[in-house]
mmCIF file of N, CA and C in Angstrom:
data_model
loop_
_atom_site.group_PDB
_atom_site.id
_atom_site.type_symbol
_atom_site.label_atom_id
_atom_site.label_comp_id
_atom_site.label_asym_id
_atom_site.label_seq_id
_atom_site.Cartn_x
_atom_site.Cartn_y
_atom_site.Cartn_z
ATOM 1 N N UNK F 1 -3.846 18.780 -3.767
ATOM 2 C CA UNK F 1 -5.262 18.413 -3.705
ATOM 3 C C UNK F 1 -5.793 18.783 -2.316
ATOM 4 N N UNK F 2 -7.449 19.206 -2.160
ATOM 5 C CA UNK F 2 -7.507 19.543 -0.829
ATOM 6 C C UNK F 2 -8.048 18.262 -0.373
ATOM 7 N N UNK F 3 -8.295 17.839 0.942
ATOM 8 C CA UNK F 3 -8.655 16.537 1.356
ATOM 9 C C UNK F 3 -9.824 16.843 1.582
ATOM 10 N N UNK F 4 -10.998 15.944 1.698
ATOM 11 C CA UNK F 4 -12.139 16.364 2.471
ATOM 12 C C UNK F 4 -12.195 15.470 3.701
ATOM 13 N N UNK F 5 -13.270 15.775 4.405
ATOM 14 C CA UNK F 5 -13.119 15.434 5.553
ATOM 15 C C UNK F 5 -12.846 13.955 6.215
ATOM 16 N N UNK F 6 -13.380 12.983 5.516
ATOM 17 C CA UNK F 6 -13.120 11.730 5.382
ATOM 18 C C UNK F 6 -11.651 11.378 5.502
ATOM 19 N N UNK F 7 -11.021 12.045 4.437
ATOM 20 C CA UNK F 7 -9.684 11.550 4.102
ATOM 21 C C UNK F 7 -8.820 12.359 5.420
ATOM 22 N N UNK F 8 -9.181 13.680 5.981
ATOM 23 C CA UNK F 8 -8.237 14.464 6.820
ATOM 24 C C UNK F 8 -8.368 13.198 7.893
ATOM 25 N N UNK F 9 -9.417 12.788 8.373
ATOM 26 C CA UNK F 9 -9.663 11.456 9.389
ATOM 27 C C UNK F 9 -8.739 10.346 9.211
ATOM 28 N N UNK F 10 -8.933 10.086 8.224
ATOM 29 C CA UNK F 10 -7.729 8.864 7.854
ATOM 30 C C UNK F 10 -6.651 9.206 8.212
ATOM 31 N N UNK F 11 -5.883 10.178 8.288
ATOM 32 C CA UNK F 11 -4.379 10.635 8.721
ATOM 33 C C UNK F 11 -4.389 10.681 10.435
ATOM 34 N N UNK F 12 -5.461 10.642 10.943
ATOM 35 C CA UNK F 12 -5.242 10.356 12.780
ATOM 36 C C UNK F 12 -4.961 9.298 12.997
ATOM 37 N N UNK F 13 -3.691 9.306 14.075
ATOM 38 C CA UNK F 13 -3.315 8.317 14.409
ATOM 39 C C UNK F 13 -3.875 6.780 14.595
ATOM 40 N N UNK F 14 -4.992 7.210 15.339
ATOM 41 C CA UNK F 14 -5.913 5.860 15.359
ATOM 42 C C UNK F 14 -6.139 4.966 14.317
ATOM 43 N N UNK F 15 -6.473 5.835 13.273
ATOM 44 C CA UNK F 15 -6.841 5.336 12.205
ATOM 45 C C UNK F 15 -5.638 4.408 11.437
ATOM 46 N N UNK F 16 -4.433 4.820 11.831
ATOM 47 C CA UNK F 16 -3.187 4.096 11.317
ATOM 48 C C UNK F 16 -3.301 2.938 12.070
ATOM 49 N N UNK F 17 -3.350 2.811 13.139
ATOM 50 C CA UNK F 17 -3.550 1.513 13.912
ATOM 51 C C UNK F 17 -4.781 0.621 13.342
ATOM 52 N N UNK F 18 -5.790 1.026 12.892
ATOM 53 C CA UNK F 18 -6.843 0.992 12.525
ATOM 54 C C UNK F 18 -6.546 0.122 11.541
ATOM 55 N N UNK F 19 -6.172 0.615 10.297
ATOM 56 C CA UNK F 19 -5.615 0.314 9.322
ATOM 57 C C UNK F 19 -4.609 -0.968 9.125
ATOM 58 N N UNK F 20 -3.689 -1.141 9.912
ATOM 59 C CA UNK F 20 -2.750 -2.136 10.242
ATOM 60 C C UNK F 20 -3.715 -3.255 11.012
ATOM 61 N N UNK F 21 -4.442 -2.926 11.711
ATOM 62 C CA UNK F 21 -5.352 -4.145 11.975
ATOM 63 C C UNK F 21 -6.196 -4.666 10.754
ATOM 64 N N UNK F 22 -6.333 -4.023 9.913
ATOM 65 C CA UNK F 22 -7.752 -4.407 8.928
ATOM 66 C C UNK F 22 -6.745 -4.980 8.132
ATOM 67 N N UNK F 23 -5.450 -4.691 7.450
ATOM 68 C CA UNK F 23 -4.476 -5.670 6.696
ATOM 69 C C UNK F 23 -4.170 -7.102 7.457
ATOM 70 N N UNK F 24 -3.969 -7.057 8.689
ATOM 71 C CA UNK F 24 -3.644 -8.248 9.612
ATOM 72 C C UNK F 24 -4.539 -8.983 9.800
ATOM 73 N N UNK F 25 -6.108 -8.677 9.634
ATOM 74 C CA UNK F 25 -7.048 -9.314 9.270
ATOM 75 C C UNK F 25 -7.615 -9.922 8.047
ATOM 76 N N UNK F 26 -7.282 -9.063 7.032
ATOM 77 C CA UNK F 26 -7.618 -9.381 5.600
ATOM 78 C C UNK F 26 -6.628 -10.151 4.757
ATOM 79 N N UNK F 27 -5.380 -9.978 5.252
ATOM 80 C CA UNK F 27 -4.264 -10.661 4.616
ATOM 81 C C UNK F 27 -4.463 -12.351 4.313
ATOM 82 N N UNK F 28 -4.981 -12.919 5.626
ATOM 83 C CA UNK F 28 -5.046 -14.464 5.245
ATOM 84 C C UNK F 28 -6.169 -15.067 4.201
ATOM 85 N N UNK F 29 -6.963 -13.920 3.930
ATOM 86 C CA UNK F 29 -7.754 -14.279 2.776
ATOM 87 C C UNK F 29 -7.590 -13.911 1.159
ATOM 88 N N UNK F 30 -6.475 -12.406 1.258
ATOM 89 C CA UNK F 30 -6.243 -12.240 0.141
ATOM 90 C C UNK F 30 -4.844 -12.662 -0.242
ATOM 91 N N UNK F 31 -4.274 -13.457 0.453
ATOM 92 C CA UNK F 31 -2.786 -13.858 0.201
ATOM 93 C C UNK F 31 -3.017 -15.206 -0.880
ATOM 94 N N UNK F 32 -4.205 -16.181 -0.714
ATOM 95 C CA UNK F 32 -4.247 -17.206 -1.510
ATOM 96 C C UNK F 32 -4.913 -16.638 -2.818
ATOM 97 N N UNK F 33 -5.313 -15.587 -2.999
ATOM 98 C CA UNK F 33 -6.045 -15.211 -4.312
ATOM 99 C C UNK F 33 -4.799 -15.113 -5.019
ATOM 100 N N UNK F 34 -3.480 -14.292 -4.582
ATOM 101 C CA UNK F 34 -2.459 -14.210 -5.438
ATOM 102 C C UNK F 34 -1.641 -15.410 -5.793
ATOM 103 N N UNK F 35 -2.087 -16.322 -5.045
ATOM 104 C CA UNK F 35 -1.586 -17.830 -5.546
ATOM 105 C C UNK F 35 -1.924 -18.151 -6.339
ATOM 106 N N UNK F 36 -3.524 -18.054 -6.772
ATOM 107 C CA UNK F 36 -4.529 -18.746 -7.445
ATOM 108 C C UNK F 36 -4.330 -17.957 -8.719
ATOM 109 N N UNK F 37 -4.197 -16.708 -8.967
ATOM 110 C CA UNK F 37 -3.976 -15.727 -10.017
ATOM 111 C C UNK F 37 -2.406 -15.690 -10.536
ATOM 112 N N UNK F 38 -1.651 -16.209 -9.953
ATOM 113 C CA UNK F 38 -0.123 -16.352 -10.394
ATOM 114 C C UNK F 38 0.256 -15.392 -11.023
ATOM 115 N N UNK F 39 0.485 -13.973 -10.733
ATOM 116 C CA UNK F 39 1.397 -12.966 -11.498
ATOM 117 C C UNK F 39 2.675 -13.504 -11.798
ATOM 118 N N UNK F 40 2.953 -13.023 -12.737
ATOM 119 C CA UNK F 40 4.506 -13.100 -13.206
ATOM 120 C C UNK F 40 5.560 -12.641 -12.003
ATOM 121 N N UNK F 41 6.635 -13.316 -12.068
ATOM 122 C CA UNK F 41 7.443 -13.225 -11.040
ATOM 123 C C UNK F 41 7.834 -11.791 -11.011
ATOM 124 N N UNK F 42 8.285 -11.005 -12.330
ATOM 125 C CA UNK F 42 8.559 -10.060 -12.181
ATOM 126 C C UNK F 42 7.507 -8.537 -12.732
ATOM 127 N N UNK F 43 6.446 -9.114 -12.038
ATOM 128 C CA UNK F 43 5.255 -8.075 -12.161
ATOM 129 C C UNK F 43 5.419 -6.686 -11.692
ATOM 130 N N UNK F 44 4.555 -5.632 -12.278
ATOM 131 C CA UNK F 44 4.736 -4.405 -12.235
ATOM 132 C C UNK F 44 3.115 -4.472 -11.276
ATOM 133 N N UNK F 45 3.126 -4.118 -9.939
ATOM 134 C CA UNK F 45 1.598 -4.080 -9.249
ATOM 135 C C UNK F 45 1.551 -2.597 -8.670
ATOM 136 N N UNK F 46 0.390 -2.499 -9.097
ATOM 137 C CA UNK F 46 -0.284 -1.168 -8.197
ATOM 138 C C UNK F 46 -1.232 -1.409 -6.905
ATOM 139 N N UNK F 47 -1.245 -0.785 -6.135
ATOM 140 C CA UNK F 47 -1.402 -0.735 -4.621
ATOM 141 C C UNK F 47 -2.602 0.623 -4.763
ATOM 142 N N UNK F 48 -3.500 0.845 -5.222
ATOM 143 C CA UNK F 48 -4.230 1.921 -5.135
ATOM 144 C C UNK F 48 -5.034 2.353 -4.036
ATOM 145 N N UNK F 49 -4.547 3.174 -3.242
ATOM 146 C CA UNK F 49 -5.314 3.217 -2.061
ATOM 147 C C UNK F 49 -4.393 2.647 -1.071
ATOM 148 N N UNK F 50 -3.193 2.833 -1.087
ATOM 149 C CA UNK F 50 -2.546 1.705 -0.123
ATOM 150 C C UNK F 50 -2.416 2.491 1.253
ATOM 151 N N UNK F 51 -2.956 3.446 1.433
ATOM 152 C CA UNK F 51 -2.677 3.773 2.945
ATOM 153 C C UNK F 51 -1.070 3.948 3.441
ATOM 154 N N UNK F 52 -0.962 2.863 4.500
ATOM 155 C CA UNK F 52 0.231 3.045 5.216
ATOM 156 C C UNK F 52 1.149 1.838 4.651
ATOM 157 N N UNK F 53 0.596 1.352 3.534
ATOM 158 C CA UNK F 53 1.671 0.313 2.745
ATOM 159 C C UNK F 53 1.687 -1.148 3.460
ATOM 160 N N UNK F 54 0.721 -1.534 4.264
ATOM 161 C CA UNK F 54 0.674 -2.498 4.860
ATOM 162 C C UNK F 54 0.639 -3.915 4.069
ATOM 163 N N UNK F 55 -0.205 -3.697 2.986
ATOM 164 C CA UNK F 55 -0.427 -4.758 2.045
ATOM 165 C C UNK F 55 0.434 -4.676 0.865
ATOM 166 N N UNK F 56 1.099 -3.396 0.328
ATOM 167 C CA UNK F 56 1.857 -3.412 -0.554
ATOM 168 C C UNK F 56 3.338 -4.029 0.009
ATOM 169 N N UNK F 57 3.572 -4.025 1.098
ATOM 170 C CA UNK F 57 4.997 -4.524 1.726
ATOM 171 C C UNK F 57 4.658 -6.118 1.424
ATOM 172 N N UNK F 58 3.733 -6.472 1.948
ATOM 173 C CA UNK F 58 3.636 -7.879 1.727
ATOM 174 C C UNK F 58 3.110 -8.544 0.564
ATOM 175 N N UNK F 59 3.112 -7.560 -0.465
ATOM 176 C CA UNK F 59 2.961 -8.042 -1.700
ATOM 177 C C UNK F 59 4.027 -8.174 -2.212
ATOM 178 N N UNK F 60 4.880 -7.302 -1.930
ATOM 179 C CA UNK F 60 6.526 -6.863 -2.083
ATOM 180 C C UNK F 60 7.331 -7.990 -1.699
ATOM 181 N N UNK F 61 6.877 -8.436 -0.628
ATOM 182 C CA UNK F 61 7.606 -9.627 -0.276
ATOM 183 C C UNK F 61 7.197 -10.965 -0.492
ATOM 184 N N UNK F 62 5.925 -11.142 -1.215
ATOM 185 C CA UNK F 62 5.327 -12.349 -1.856
ATOM 186 C C UNK F 62 5.852 -12.461 -3.362
ATOM 187 N N UNK F 63 6.425 -11.300 -3.522
ATOM 188 C CA UNK F 63 6.817 -11.183 -5.203
ATOM 189 C C UNK F 63 8.288 -10.765 -5.180
ATOM 190 N N UNK F 64 9.411 -11.123 -4.589
ATOM 191 C CA UNK F 64 10.318 -10.434 -4.517
ATOM 192 C C UNK F 64 11.364 -10.149 -5.754
ATOM 193 N N UNK F 65 10.836 -10.377 -6.851
ATOM 194 C CA UNK F 65 11.217 -9.871 -8.373
ATOM 195 C C UNK F 65 10.359 -8.254 -8.873
ATOM 196 N N UNK F 66 8.998 -8.371 -7.980
ATOM 197 C CA UNK F 66 8.431 -7.398 -8.594
ATOM 198 C C UNK F 66 8.309 -6.111 -8.409
ATOM 199 N N UNK F 67 7.916 -5.238 -8.945
ATOM 200 C CA UNK F 67 7.964 -3.840 -8.571
ATOM 201 C C UNK F 67 6.755 -3.417 -7.891
ATOM 202 N N UNK F 68 6.354 -2.874 -6.867
ATOM 203 C CA UNK F 68 5.296 -2.607 -6.548
ATOM 204 C C UNK F 68 5.282 -0.834 -6.092
ATOM 205 N N UNK F 69 4.086 -0.318 -6.783
ATOM 206 C CA UNK F 69 3.874 0.811 -6.547
ATOM 207 C C UNK F 69 2.442 1.517 -5.737
ATOM 208 N N UNK F 70 2.674 1.567 -4.670
ATOM 209 C CA UNK F 70 1.517 1.852 -3.757
ATOM 210 C C UNK F 70 0.958 3.526 -3.877
ATOM 211 N N UNK F 71 -0.040 4.193 -4.263
ATOM 212 C CA UNK F 71 -0.504 5.445 -4.517
ATOM 213 C C UNK F 71 -1.805 5.719 -2.921
ATOM 214 N N UNK F 72 -1.686 6.738 -2.802
ATOM 215 C CA UNK F 72 -2.816 7.311 -1.709
ATOM 216 C C UNK F 72 -2.435 9.075 -1.931
ATOM 217 N N UNK F 73 -3.553 9.457 -1.164
ATOM 218 C CA UNK F 73 -3.850 10.952 -1.128
ATOM 219 C C UNK F 73 -3.219 11.748 0.361
ATOM 220 N N UNK F 74 -3.400 10.505 1.243
ATOM 221 C CA UNK F 74 -2.983 11.095 2.354
ATOM 222 C C UNK F 74 -1.116 11.063 2.725
ATOM 223 N N UNK F 75 -0.781 12.100 2.583
ATOM 224 C CA UNK F 75 0.943 12.347 2.979
ATOM 225 C C UNK F 75 1.321 11.710 4.100
ATOM 226 N N UNK F 76 0.622 11.788 5.239
ATOM 227 C CA UNK F 76 1.260 11.077 6.512
ATOM 228 C C UNK F 76 1.197 9.650 6.156
ATOM 229 N N UNK F 77 0.101 9.013 5.852
ATOM 230 C CA UNK F 77 0.426 7.670 5.346
ATOM 231 C C UNK F 77 1.582 7.279 4.340
ATOM 232 N N UNK F 78 1.720 7.970 3.720
ATOM 233 C CA UNK F 78 2.767 7.984 2.542
ATOM 234 C C UNK F 78 4.324 7.966 3.507
ATOM 235 N N UNK F 79 4.234 8.855 4.151
ATOM 236 C CA UNK F 79 5.564 9.304 4.805
ATOM 237 C C UNK F 79 5.808 7.828 5.947
ATOM 238 N N UNK F 80 4.862 7.645 6.410
ATOM 239 C CA UNK F 80 4.835 6.513 7.393
ATOM 240 C C UNK F 80 5.250 5.102 6.564
ATOM 241 N N UNK F 81 4.838 4.999 5.509
ATOM 242 C CA UNK F 81 4.845 3.679 4.830
ATOM 243 C C UNK F 81 6.699 3.905 4.042
ATOM 244 N N UNK F 82 6.957 4.958 3.687
ATOM 245 C CA UNK F 82 7.935 5.228 3.271
ATOM 246 C C UNK F 82 9.280 4.746 4.143
ATOM 247 N N UNK F 83 9.089 5.321 5.511
ATOM 248 C CA UNK F 83 10.006 4.834 6.463
ATOM 249 C C UNK F 83 9.669 3.409 7.273
ATOM 250 N N UNK F 84 8.747 3.024 7.199
ATOM 251 C CA UNK F 84 8.479 1.807 7.655
ATOM 252 C C UNK F 84 9.285 0.505 6.880
ATOM 253 N N UNK F 85 9.165 0.894 5.225
ATOM 254 C CA UNK F 85 9.191 -0.066 4.379
ATOM 255 C C UNK F 85 10.809 0.019 3.348
ATOM 256 N N UNK F 86 11.680 1.031 4.652
ATOM 257 C CA UNK F 86 12.616 1.741 3.556
ATOM 258 C C UNK F 86 13.368 0.525 2.921
ATOM 259 N N UNK F 87 13.511 -0.743 3.625
ATOM 260 C CA UNK F 87 14.300 -1.672 3.231
ATOM 261 C C UNK F 87 13.900 -2.179 2.112
ATOM 262 N N UNK F 88 12.768 -1.687 1.497
ATOM 263 C CA UNK F 88 12.172 -2.439 0.354
ATOM 264 C C UNK F 88 12.259 -1.499 -0.726
ATOM 265 N N UNK F 89 12.641 -0.335 -0.419
ATOM 266 C CA UNK F 89 12.638 0.868 -1.438
ATOM 267 C C UNK F 89 13.325 0.666 -2.886
ATOM 268 N N UNK F 90 14.258 -0.448 -3.172
ATOM 269 C CA UNK F 90 14.455 -0.329 -4.496
ATOM 270 C C UNK F 90 13.566 -1.227 -5.395
ATOM 271 N N UNK F 91 12.376 -1.772 -4.715
ATOM 272 C CA UNK F 91 11.254 -2.184 -5.505
ATOM 273 C C UNK F 91 9.736 -1.855 -4.860
ATOM 274 N N UNK F 92 9.761 -1.221 -4.043
ATOM 275 C CA UNK F 92 8.661 -0.508 -3.341
ATOM 276 C C UNK F 92 8.469 0.511 -3.269
ATOM 277 N N UNK F 93 7.687 1.414 -3.988
ATOM 278 C CA UNK F 93 7.769 3.273 -4.029
ATOM 279 C C UNK F 93 6.199 3.245 -3.375
ATOM 280 N N UNK F 94 6.381 4.555 -2.692
ATOM 281 C CA UNK F 94 4.948 5.202 -2.517
ATOM 282 C C UNK F 94 4.816 6.780 -3.198
ATOM 283 N N UNK F 95 3.876 6.622 -3.568
ATOM 284 C CA UNK F 95 3.507 8.149 -4.521
ATOM 285 C C UNK F 95 2.182 8.709 -4.085
ATOM 286 N N UNK F 96 2.367 10.325 -3.804
ATOM 287 C CA UNK F 96 1.170 10.946 -3.696
ATOM 288 C C UNK F 96 0.331 11.099 -5.134
ATOM 289 N N UNK F 97 -0.578 10.182 -4.916
ATOM 290 C CA UNK F 97 -1.380 10.389 -6.657
ATOM 291 C C UNK F 97 -2.853 9.899 -6.094
ATOM 292 N N UNK F 98 -3.992 10.763 -6.577
ATOM 293 C CA UNK F 98 -5.151 9.838 -6.465
ATOM 294 C C UNK F 98 -5.604 8.784 -7.248
ATOM 295 N N UNK F 99 -6.598 8.220 -7.105
ATOM 296 C CA UNK F 99 -6.819 6.890 -7.988
ATOM 297 C C UNK F 99 -7.673 7.476 -9.139
ATOM 298 N N UNK F 100 -8.108 8.837 -9.415
ATOM 299 C CA UNK F 100 -9.300 9.195 -10.230
ATOM 300 C C UNK F 100 -7.799 9.680 -11.184
ATOM 301 N N UNK F 101 -6.903 10.201 -11.109
ATOM 302 C CA UNK F 101 -5.632 11.076 -11.670
ATOM 303 C C UNK F 101 -4.284 10.242 -11.947
ATOM 304 N N UNK F 102 -4.216 8.866 -12.021
ATOM 305 C CA UNK F 102 -3.340 8.350 -12.060
ATOM 306 C C UNK F 102 -2.613 8.422 -13.415
ATOM 307 N N UNK F 103 -0.964 8.426 -13.147
ATOM 308 C CA UNK F 103 -0.456 8.796 -14.584
ATOM 309 C C UNK F 103 0.526 7.609 -14.837
#
C-alpha cells in the first residue's frame, strides 16, 4: 500500500514523540470510559490506527486477560510498538492493516 504524504510524515521521529505525548494527555480521560463500559475480562479488543501502541499497551495492562490487536499502516510505528511492548506479546499483537480493509 502506498502511503499518502500525511502517513509518511507520521513515521517521522518527532511524530512518534508527539503520539506518545498525546497518549499521555488523553489516557486520564479514556481510562474512566473503560471502567464505565466494563468490557468482559477476556475481551478481544481492536485498536484501529494504533500508531506506536501507546494506548494498545495501556488497554492490555488494564485488561490482563484480554487479547489486544493494534493495526496501523505505518510500518515504523508497528516495529517500534512490537519492540516496546514485547513483554506483552502473548496477548498484544501489532499488524499492518488499513482500517478500510480489516480482515
